[in-house]
mmCIF file of C-alpha atoms in Angstrom:
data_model
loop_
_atom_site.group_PDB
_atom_site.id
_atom_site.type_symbol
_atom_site.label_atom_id
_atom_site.label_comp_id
_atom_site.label_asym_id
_atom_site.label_seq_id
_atom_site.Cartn_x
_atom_site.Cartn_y
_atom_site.Cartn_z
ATOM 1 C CA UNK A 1 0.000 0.000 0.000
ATOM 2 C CA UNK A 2 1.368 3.520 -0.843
ATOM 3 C CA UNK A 3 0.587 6.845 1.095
ATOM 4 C CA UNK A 4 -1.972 7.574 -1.315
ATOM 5 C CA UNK A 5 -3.857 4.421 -0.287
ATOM 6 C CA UNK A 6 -3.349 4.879 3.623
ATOM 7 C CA UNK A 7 -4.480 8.649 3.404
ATOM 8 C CA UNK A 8 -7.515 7.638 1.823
ATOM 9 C CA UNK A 9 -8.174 4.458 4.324
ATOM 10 C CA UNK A 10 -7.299 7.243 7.466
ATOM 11 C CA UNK A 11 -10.086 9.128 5.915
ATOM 12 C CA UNK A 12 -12.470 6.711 5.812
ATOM 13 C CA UNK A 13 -11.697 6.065 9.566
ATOM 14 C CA UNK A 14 -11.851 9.245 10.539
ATOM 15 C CA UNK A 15 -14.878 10.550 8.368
ATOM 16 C CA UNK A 16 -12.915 13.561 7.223
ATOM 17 C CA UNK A 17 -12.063 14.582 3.796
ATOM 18 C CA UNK A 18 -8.912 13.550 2.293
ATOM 19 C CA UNK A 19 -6.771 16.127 2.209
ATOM 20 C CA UNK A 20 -7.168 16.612 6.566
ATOM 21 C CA UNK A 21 -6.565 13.269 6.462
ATOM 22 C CA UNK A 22 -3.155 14.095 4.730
ATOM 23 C CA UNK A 23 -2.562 16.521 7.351
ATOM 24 C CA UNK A 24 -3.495 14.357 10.172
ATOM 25 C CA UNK A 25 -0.905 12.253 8.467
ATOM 26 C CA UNK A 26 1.777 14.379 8.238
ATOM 27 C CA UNK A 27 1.843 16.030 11.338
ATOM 28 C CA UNK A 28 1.596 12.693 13.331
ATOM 29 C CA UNK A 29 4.968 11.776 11.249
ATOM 30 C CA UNK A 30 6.522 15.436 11.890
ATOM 31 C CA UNK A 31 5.304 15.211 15.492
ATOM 32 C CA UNK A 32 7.169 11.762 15.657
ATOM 33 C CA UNK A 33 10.364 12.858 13.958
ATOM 34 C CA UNK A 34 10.873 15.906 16.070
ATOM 35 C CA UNK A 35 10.215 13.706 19.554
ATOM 36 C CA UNK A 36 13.128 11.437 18.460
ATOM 37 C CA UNK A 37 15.579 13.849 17.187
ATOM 38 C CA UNK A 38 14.727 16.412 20.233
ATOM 39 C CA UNK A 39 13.653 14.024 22.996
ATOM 40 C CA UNK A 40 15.020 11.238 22.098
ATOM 41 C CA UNK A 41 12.304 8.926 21.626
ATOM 42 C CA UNK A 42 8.189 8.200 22.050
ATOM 43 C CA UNK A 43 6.695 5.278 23.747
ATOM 44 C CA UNK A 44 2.759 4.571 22.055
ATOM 45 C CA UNK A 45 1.750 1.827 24.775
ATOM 46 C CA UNK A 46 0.277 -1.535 22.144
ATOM 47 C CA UNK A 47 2.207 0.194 19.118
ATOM 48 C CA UNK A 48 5.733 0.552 20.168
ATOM 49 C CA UNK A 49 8.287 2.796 20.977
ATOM 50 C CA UNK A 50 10.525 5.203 18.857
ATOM 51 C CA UNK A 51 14.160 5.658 20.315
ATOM 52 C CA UNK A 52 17.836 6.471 19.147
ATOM 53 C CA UNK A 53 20.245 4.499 19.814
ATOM 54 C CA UNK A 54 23.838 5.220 19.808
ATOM 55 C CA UNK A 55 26.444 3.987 17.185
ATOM 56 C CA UNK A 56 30.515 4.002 17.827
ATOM 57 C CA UNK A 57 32.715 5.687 15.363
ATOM 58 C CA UNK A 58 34.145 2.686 12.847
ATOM 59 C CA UNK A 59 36.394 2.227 10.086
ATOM 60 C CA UNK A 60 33.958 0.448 7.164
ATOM 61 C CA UNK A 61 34.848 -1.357 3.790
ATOM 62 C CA UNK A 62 33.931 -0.718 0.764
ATOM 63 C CA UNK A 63 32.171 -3.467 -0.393
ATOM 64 C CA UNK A 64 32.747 -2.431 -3.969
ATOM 65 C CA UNK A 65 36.415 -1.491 -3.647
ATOM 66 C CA UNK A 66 37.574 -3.415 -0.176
ATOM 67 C CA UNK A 67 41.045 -2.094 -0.415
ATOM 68 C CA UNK A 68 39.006 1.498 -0.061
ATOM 69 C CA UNK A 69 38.416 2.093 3.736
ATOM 70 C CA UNK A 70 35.990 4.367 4.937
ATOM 71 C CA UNK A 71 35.848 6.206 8.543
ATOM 72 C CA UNK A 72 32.252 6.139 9.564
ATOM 73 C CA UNK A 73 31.738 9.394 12.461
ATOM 74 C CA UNK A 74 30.215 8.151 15.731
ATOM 75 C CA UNK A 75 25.802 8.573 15.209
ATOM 76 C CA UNK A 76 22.795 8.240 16.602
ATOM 77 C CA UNK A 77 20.455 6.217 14.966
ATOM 78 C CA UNK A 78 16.922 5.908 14.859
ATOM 79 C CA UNK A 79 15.116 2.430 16.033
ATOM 80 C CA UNK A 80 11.624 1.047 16.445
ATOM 81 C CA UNK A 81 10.970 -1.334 18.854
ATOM 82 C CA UNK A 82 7.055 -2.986 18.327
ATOM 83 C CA UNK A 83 5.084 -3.472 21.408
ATOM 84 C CA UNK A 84 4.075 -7.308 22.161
ATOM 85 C CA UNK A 85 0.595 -6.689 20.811
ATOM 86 C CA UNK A 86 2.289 -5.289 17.465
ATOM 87 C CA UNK A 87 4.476 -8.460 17.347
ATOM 88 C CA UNK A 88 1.537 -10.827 18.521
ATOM 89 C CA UNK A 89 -1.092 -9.466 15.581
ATOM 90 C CA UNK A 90 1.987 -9.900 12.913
ATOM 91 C CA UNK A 91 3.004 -13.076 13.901
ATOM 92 C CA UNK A 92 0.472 -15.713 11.710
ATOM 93 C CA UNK A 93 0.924 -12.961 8.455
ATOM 94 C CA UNK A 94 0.763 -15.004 5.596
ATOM 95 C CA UNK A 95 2.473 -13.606 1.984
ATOM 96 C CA UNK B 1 7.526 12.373 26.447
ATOM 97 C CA UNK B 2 4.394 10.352 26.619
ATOM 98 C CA UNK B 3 1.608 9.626 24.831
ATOM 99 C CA UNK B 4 -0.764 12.706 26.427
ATOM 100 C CA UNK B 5 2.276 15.400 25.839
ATOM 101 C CA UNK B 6 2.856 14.160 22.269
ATOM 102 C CA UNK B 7 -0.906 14.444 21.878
ATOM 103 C CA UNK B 8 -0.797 17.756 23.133
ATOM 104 C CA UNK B 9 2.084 18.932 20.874
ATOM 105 C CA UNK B 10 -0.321 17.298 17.815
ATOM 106 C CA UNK B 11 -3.333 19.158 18.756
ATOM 107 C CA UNK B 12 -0.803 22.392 18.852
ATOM 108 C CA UNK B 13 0.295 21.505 15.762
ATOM 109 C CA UNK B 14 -2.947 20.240 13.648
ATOM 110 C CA UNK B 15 -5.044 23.257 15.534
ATOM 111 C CA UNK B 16 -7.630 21.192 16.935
ATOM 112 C CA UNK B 17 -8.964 20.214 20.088
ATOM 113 C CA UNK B 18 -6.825 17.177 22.221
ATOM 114 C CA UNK B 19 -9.716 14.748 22.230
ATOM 115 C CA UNK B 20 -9.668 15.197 18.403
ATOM 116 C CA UNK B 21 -5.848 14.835 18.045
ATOM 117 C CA UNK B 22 -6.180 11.940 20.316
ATOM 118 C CA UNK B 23 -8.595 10.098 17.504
ATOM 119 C CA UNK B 24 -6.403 11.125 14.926
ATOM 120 C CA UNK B 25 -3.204 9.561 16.414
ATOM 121 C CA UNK B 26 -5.061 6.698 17.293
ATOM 122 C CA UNK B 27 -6.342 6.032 13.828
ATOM 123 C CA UNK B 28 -2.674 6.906 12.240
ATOM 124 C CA UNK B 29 -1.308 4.138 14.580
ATOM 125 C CA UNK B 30 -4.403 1.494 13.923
ATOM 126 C CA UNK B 31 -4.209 2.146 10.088
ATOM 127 C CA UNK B 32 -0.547 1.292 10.242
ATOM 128 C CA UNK B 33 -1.036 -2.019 12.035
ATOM 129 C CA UNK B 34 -3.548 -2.724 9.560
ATOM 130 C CA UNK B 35 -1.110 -2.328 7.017
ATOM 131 C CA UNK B 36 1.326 -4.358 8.231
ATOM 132 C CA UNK B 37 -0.485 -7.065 9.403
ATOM 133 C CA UNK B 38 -2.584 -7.579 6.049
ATOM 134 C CA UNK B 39 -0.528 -6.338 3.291
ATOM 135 C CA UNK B 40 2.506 -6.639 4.668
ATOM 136 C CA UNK B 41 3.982 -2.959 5.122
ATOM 137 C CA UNK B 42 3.658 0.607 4.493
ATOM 138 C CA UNK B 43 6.095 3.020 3.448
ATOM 139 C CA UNK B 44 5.624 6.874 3.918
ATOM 140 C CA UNK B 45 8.487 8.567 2.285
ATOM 141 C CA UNK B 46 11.138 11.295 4.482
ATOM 142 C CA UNK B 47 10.004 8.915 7.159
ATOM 143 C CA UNK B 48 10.220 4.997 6.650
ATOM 144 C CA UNK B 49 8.880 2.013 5.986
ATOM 145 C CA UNK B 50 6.796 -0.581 7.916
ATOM 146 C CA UNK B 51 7.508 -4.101 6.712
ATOM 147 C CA UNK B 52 6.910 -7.407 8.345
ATOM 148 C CA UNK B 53 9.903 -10.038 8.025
ATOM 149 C CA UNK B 54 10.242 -13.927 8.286
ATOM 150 C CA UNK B 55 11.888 -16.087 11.273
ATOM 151 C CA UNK B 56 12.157 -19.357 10.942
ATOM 152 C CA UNK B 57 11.108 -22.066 13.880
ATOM 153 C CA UNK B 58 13.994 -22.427 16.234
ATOM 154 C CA UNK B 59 14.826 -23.971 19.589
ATOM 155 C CA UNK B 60 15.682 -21.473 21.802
ATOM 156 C CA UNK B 61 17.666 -22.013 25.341
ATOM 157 C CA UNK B 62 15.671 -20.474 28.399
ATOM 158 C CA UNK B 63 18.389 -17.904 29.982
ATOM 159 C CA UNK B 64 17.237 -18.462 33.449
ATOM 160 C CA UNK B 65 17.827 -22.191 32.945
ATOM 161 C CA UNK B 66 20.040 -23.524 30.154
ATOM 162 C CA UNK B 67 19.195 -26.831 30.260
ATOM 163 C CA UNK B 68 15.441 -26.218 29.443
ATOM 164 C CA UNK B 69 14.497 -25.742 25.833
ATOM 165 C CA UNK B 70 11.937 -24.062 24.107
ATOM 166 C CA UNK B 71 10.157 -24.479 20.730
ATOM 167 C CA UNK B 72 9.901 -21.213 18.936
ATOM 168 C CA UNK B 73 7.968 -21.724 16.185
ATOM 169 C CA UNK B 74 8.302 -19.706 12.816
ATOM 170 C CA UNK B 75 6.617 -16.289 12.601
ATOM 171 C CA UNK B 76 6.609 -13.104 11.394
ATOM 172 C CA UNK B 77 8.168 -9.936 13.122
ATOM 173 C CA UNK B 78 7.030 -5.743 12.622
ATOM 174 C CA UNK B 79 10.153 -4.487 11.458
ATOM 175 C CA UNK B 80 10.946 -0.518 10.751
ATOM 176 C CA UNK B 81 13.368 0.896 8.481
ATOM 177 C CA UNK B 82 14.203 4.534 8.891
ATOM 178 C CA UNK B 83 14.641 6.634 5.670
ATOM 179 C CA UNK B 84 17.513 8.642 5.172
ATOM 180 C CA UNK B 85 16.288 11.544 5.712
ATOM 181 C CA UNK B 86 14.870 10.495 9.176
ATOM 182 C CA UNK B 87 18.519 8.703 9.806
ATOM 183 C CA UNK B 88 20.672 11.843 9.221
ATOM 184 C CA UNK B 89 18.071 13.878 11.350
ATOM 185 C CA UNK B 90 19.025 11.361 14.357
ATOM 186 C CA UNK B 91 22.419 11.272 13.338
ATOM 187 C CA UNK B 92 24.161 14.728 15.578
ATOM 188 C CA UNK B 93 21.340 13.701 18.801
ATOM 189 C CA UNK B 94 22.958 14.678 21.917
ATOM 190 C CA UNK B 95 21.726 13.131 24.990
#
């Protein structure tokens, strides 16, 4: 499913038009990005949580060129972690 | 930050009232599960993509007691994969 899709299902759930839905949208992804590069993380209790997690400086390979080595700066990264009830509901998916 | 400052901040943000940015987060967050437990993932571009992923069965060793094994059986996990964009945001977080 592409965004087009999910803004039109949101709307549907929400009875709203489509373009608030696209807004609703956007600012719950703005509103998530800011809390993890400002605070570091969001916890939505039977969803998940949103944290960084720290990274060490390392020197990498270039897989194309592995004489090539690359220093890769010390980071922050950003992780998901589901909630049991996220994991639980996507365990039996079938393809 | 929990889940009544962040809705809060959304309500701020969307100009609404908190019990409506309350019903908006929570239908964000429910259409997403929906997504990735029927059609397998969602991807909303500048922020990520939802996907679910395969483990195989495997017979796992209880921590608290080696000698006791346990039958996982094969499932599917909620997995997130930050975009670049969202990475290189996280990337200079200071705690």
């Amino acid at each position: 499913m592409n965004r087009t899709e999910f803004v039109n299902a949101l709307a549907k759930k929400l009875n709203v038009s489509k373009t608030q839905s696209d807004k609703c949208l956007s600012a719950v992804l703005d509103t998530i990005t800011e809390n993890i590069t400002t605070e570091g993380g969001i916890r939505f209790v039977g969803f998940g949580s949103f944290t960084v997690s720290y990274r060490s400086a390392r020197t990498a390979t270039n897989p194309r060129d592995p004489s090539q080595k690359i220093d890769v700066p010390e980071r922050y990264i950003p992780v998901f972690r589901p909630s049991n009830n996220l994991k639980s509901l996507c365990k039996d998916f079938k393809k």
